Amino acid sequence: MSGFKSFLLRGNLIELAVAFIMGAAFASVVTAFTAVITANVPGLEGTFQGAKEGDVGFFFNALIAFVLLAAVVYFFIVVPYTKAKERYFPSEAPGEPADVALLTEIRDLLAQGQGRYADTSSTSTDGSRSL
């Protein structure tokens, strides 16, 4: 059973299922919107065919159903999935970025005088430099 739980939480199966559900719900919104638009397209004789009383209501019904489904999917699938994923597979604390670590190392080497281009000239006893 733990292998199945690991399979569900590690892979993108849940995310893919949510995307499929939301895509299908959005398709009904697009279909309703297209039906409303095409119902108001001019007819062959050049006159508008007037919108039927239920056309716009059909679109708003599909839109409200989409918003409600999105809320249900978010609160009952996405939020628990995210919490379970964080609980069972905690993410590592973000460390210092590689470029910052490299620049810090370069700065420290230059401060120590061990850099590639460190000052190799010698100083005489009177403070003047000679090459």
mmCIF file of C-alpha atoms in Angstrom:
data_model
loop_
_atom_site.group_PDB
_atom_site.id
_atom_site.type_symbol
_atom_site.label_atom_id
_atom_site.label_comp_id
_atom_site.label_asym_id
_atom_site.label_seq_id
_atom_site.Cartn_x
_atom_site.Cartn_y
_atom_site.Cartn_z
ATOM 1 C CA MET A 1 0.000 0.000 0.000
ATOM 2 C CA SER A 2 2.884 2.384 0.675
ATOM 3 C CA GLY A 3 4.158 1.842 -2.858
ATOM 4 C CA PHE A 4 0.806 2.897 -4.275
ATOM 5 C CA LYS A 5 0.749 5.971 -2.030
ATOM 6 C CA SER A 6 4.256 6.829 -3.188
ATOM 7 C CA PHE A 7 3.187 6.368 -6.814
ATOM 8 C CA LEU A 8 0.219 8.700 -6.371
ATOM 9 C CA LEU A 9 2.100 11.402 -4.520
ATOM 10 C CA ARG A 10 5.377 11.414 -6.450
ATOM 11 C CA GLY A 11 4.101 11.324 -9.985
ATOM 12 C CA ASN A 12 2.020 13.833 -11.830
ATOM 13 C CA LEU A 13 -1.032 11.565 -11.809
ATOM 14 C CA ILE A 14 -3.117 13.798 -9.541
ATOM 15 C CA GLU A 15 -2.059 16.934 -11.406
ATOM 16 C CA LEU A 16 -2.937 15.314 -14.722
ATOM 17 C CA ALA A 17 -6.350 14.230 -13.411
ATOM 18 C CA VAL A 18 -7.090 17.748 -12.163
ATOM 19 C CA ALA A 19 -6.057 19.197 -15.524
ATOM 20 C CA PHE A 20 -8.324 16.713 -17.340
ATOM 21 C CA ILE A 21 -11.319 17.547 -15.115
ATOM 22 C CA MET A 22 -10.800 21.297 -15.482
ATOM 23 C CA GLY A 23 -10.330 20.978 -19.245
ATOM 24 C CA ALA A 24 -13.573 19.051 -19.639
ATOM 25 C CA ALA A 25 -15.452 21.606 -17.551
ATOM 26 C CA PHE A 26 -13.965 24.493 -19.517
ATOM 27 C CA ALA A 27 -15.000 22.785 -22.757
ATOM 28 C CA SER A 28 -18.641 23.081 -21.691
ATOM 29 C CA VAL A 29 -18.143 26.816 -21.058
ATOM 30 C CA VAL A 30 -16.624 27.262 -24.520
ATOM 31 C CA THR A 31 -19.436 25.250 -26.103
ATOM 32 C CA ALA A 32 -22.079 27.380 -24.383
ATOM 33 C CA PHE A 33 -20.296 30.610 -25.343
ATOM 34 C CA THR A 34 -20.033 29.475 -28.961
ATOM 35 C CA ALA A 35 -23.725 28.576 -28.989
ATOM 36 C CA VAL A 36 -24.647 32.065 -27.756
ATOM 37 C CA ILE A 37 -22.390 33.765 -30.321
ATOM 38 C CA THR A 38 -23.572 31.676 -33.267
ATOM 39 C CA ALA A 39 -27.219 32.158 -32.274
ATOM 40 C CA ASN A 40 -26.783 35.885 -32.783
ATOM 41 C CA VAL A 41 -25.003 35.706 -36.145
ATOM 42 C CA PRO A 42 -26.853 37.327 -39.036
ATOM 43 C CA GLY A 43 -28.983 34.920 -41.023
ATOM 44 C CA LEU A 44 -28.768 34.346 -44.751
ATOM 45 C CA GLU A 45 -31.171 37.181 -45.461
ATOM 46 C CA GLY A 46 -29.007 39.676 -43.567
ATOM 47 C CA THR A 47 -31.177 40.070 -40.487
ATOM 48 C CA PHE A 48 -30.151 39.104 -36.999
ATOM 49 C CA GLN A 49 -31.811 36.059 -35.579
ATOM 50 C CA GLY A 50 -32.350 37.508 -32.096
ATOM 51 C CA ALA A 51 -31.099 35.637 -29.063
ATOM 52 C CA LYS A 52 -33.456 33.163 -27.521
ATOM 53 C CA GLU A 53 -34.268 33.675 -23.893
ATOM 54 C CA GLY A 54 -32.349 30.605 -22.698
ATOM 55 C CA ASP A 55 -29.166 31.133 -24.731
ATOM 56 C CA VAL A 56 -27.413 33.544 -22.394
ATOM 57 C CA GLY A 57 -28.702 31.649 -19.368
ATOM 58 C CA PHE A 58 -27.165 28.462 -20.752
ATOM 59 C CA PHE A 59 -23.784 30.197 -20.925
ATOM 60 C CA PHE A 60 -24.020 31.614 -17.395
ATOM 61 C CA ASN A 61 -25.125 28.207 -16.128
ATOM 62 C CA ALA A 62 -22.027 26.598 -17.664
ATOM 63 C CA LEU A 63 -19.820 29.380 -16.277
ATOM 64 C CA ILE A 64 -21.193 29.019 -12.738
ATOM 65 C CA ALA A 65 -20.856 25.236 -12.927
ATOM 66 C CA PHE A 66 -17.232 25.661 -14.001
ATOM 67 C CA VAL A 67 -16.433 28.015 -11.111
ATOM 68 C CA LEU A 68 -18.114 25.697 -8.593
ATOM 69 C CA LEU A 69 -16.302 22.661 -9.970
ATOM 70 C CA ALA A 70 -12.997 24.541 -9.855
ATOM 71 C CA ALA A 71 -13.606 25.432 -6.194
ATOM 72 C CA VAL A 72 -14.527 21.849 -5.292
ATOM 73 C CA VAL A 73 -11.511 20.424 -7.101
ATOM 74 C CA TYR A 74 -9.213 22.953 -5.463
ATOM 75 C CA PHE A 75 -10.460 22.516 -1.905
ATOM 76 C CA PHE A 76 -11.056 18.747 -1.990
ATOM 77 C CA ILE A 77 -8.221 17.552 -4.244
ATOM 78 C CA VAL A 78 -5.468 20.133 -4.711
ATOM 79 C CA VAL A 79 -5.156 21.391 -1.118
ATOM 80 C CA PRO A 80 -5.125 17.906 0.521
ATOM 81 C CA TYR A 81 -2.767 16.633 -2.176
ATOM 82 C CA THR A 82 -0.355 19.507 -1.561
ATOM 83 C CA LYS A 83 -0.440 18.991 2.211
ATOM 84 C CA ALA A 84 0.097 15.236 1.869
ATOM 85 C CA LYS A 85 2.949 15.777 -0.554
ATOM 86 C CA GLU A 86 4.637 18.222 1.842
ATOM 87 C CA ARG A 87 4.082 15.856 4.766
ATOM 88 C CA TYR A 88 5.345 12.654 3.165
ATOM 89 C CA PHE A 89 7.963 14.170 0.869
ATOM 90 C CA PRO A 90 9.315 17.339 2.484
ATOM 91 C CA SER A 91 11.235 19.534 0.130
ATOM 92 C CA GLU A 92 14.829 20.272 0.915
ATOM 93 C CA ALA A 93 15.616 23.684 2.277
ATOM 94 C CA PRO A 94 16.909 25.840 -0.524
ATOM 95 C CA GLY A 95 20.627 26.287 -0.148
ATOM 96 C CA GLU A 96 22.841 29.035 -1.346
ATOM 97 C CA PRO A 97 22.746 29.347 -5.142
ATOM 98 C CA ALA A 98 25.824 28.020 -6.929
ATOM 99 C CA ASP A 99 26.787 31.386 -8.384
ATOM 100 C CA VAL A 100 26.677 33.063 -4.967
ATOM 101 C CA ALA A 101 28.787 30.274 -3.449
ATOM 102 C CA LEU A 102 31.320 30.581 -6.279
ATOM 103 C CA LEU A 103 31.537 34.355 -5.941
ATOM 104 C CA THR A 104 31.973 34.021 -2.176
ATOM 105 C CA GLU A 105 34.805 31.550 -2.690
ATOM 106 C CA ILE A 106 36.505 33.857 -5.201
ATOM 107 C CA ARG A 107 36.166 36.795 -2.818
ATOM 108 C CA ASP A 108 37.674 34.785 0.034
ATOM 109 C CA LEU A 109 40.604 33.625 -2.119
ATOM 110 C CA LEU A 110 41.311 37.163 -3.272
ATOM 111 C CA ALA A 111 41.134 38.404 0.297
ATOM 112 C CA GLN A 112 43.718 35.798 1.303
ATOM 113 C CA GLY A 113 45.952 36.727 -1.603
ATOM 114 C CA GLN A 114 45.826 33.228 -3.058
ATOM 115 C CA GLY A 115 43.924 34.095 -6.175
ATOM 116 C CA ARG A 116 45.238 33.340 -9.617
ATOM 117 C CA TYR A 117 46.104 36.979 -10.168
ATOM 118 C CA ALA A 118 47.361 37.674 -6.653
ATOM 119 C CA ASP A 119 49.950 40.395 -6.187
ATOM 120 C CA THR A 120 53.331 38.643 -6.591
ATOM 121 C CA SER A 121 55.519 41.733 -6.484
ATOM 122 C CA SER A 122 57.894 42.076 -3.600
ATOM 123 C CA THR A 123 58.077 45.061 -1.329
ATOM 124 C CA SER A 124 61.408 46.489 -0.248
ATOM 125 C CA THR A 125 62.199 47.640 3.257
ATOM 126 C CA ASP A 126 61.574 51.270 2.396
ATOM 127 C CA GLY A 127 57.992 50.501 1.180
ATOM 128 C CA SER A 128 58.690 50.898 -2.525
ATOM 129 C CA ARG A 129 57.615 48.125 -4.838
ATOM 130 C CA SER A 130 59.883 46.341 -7.215
ATOM 131 C CA LEU A 131 58.930 43.956 -9.975
#
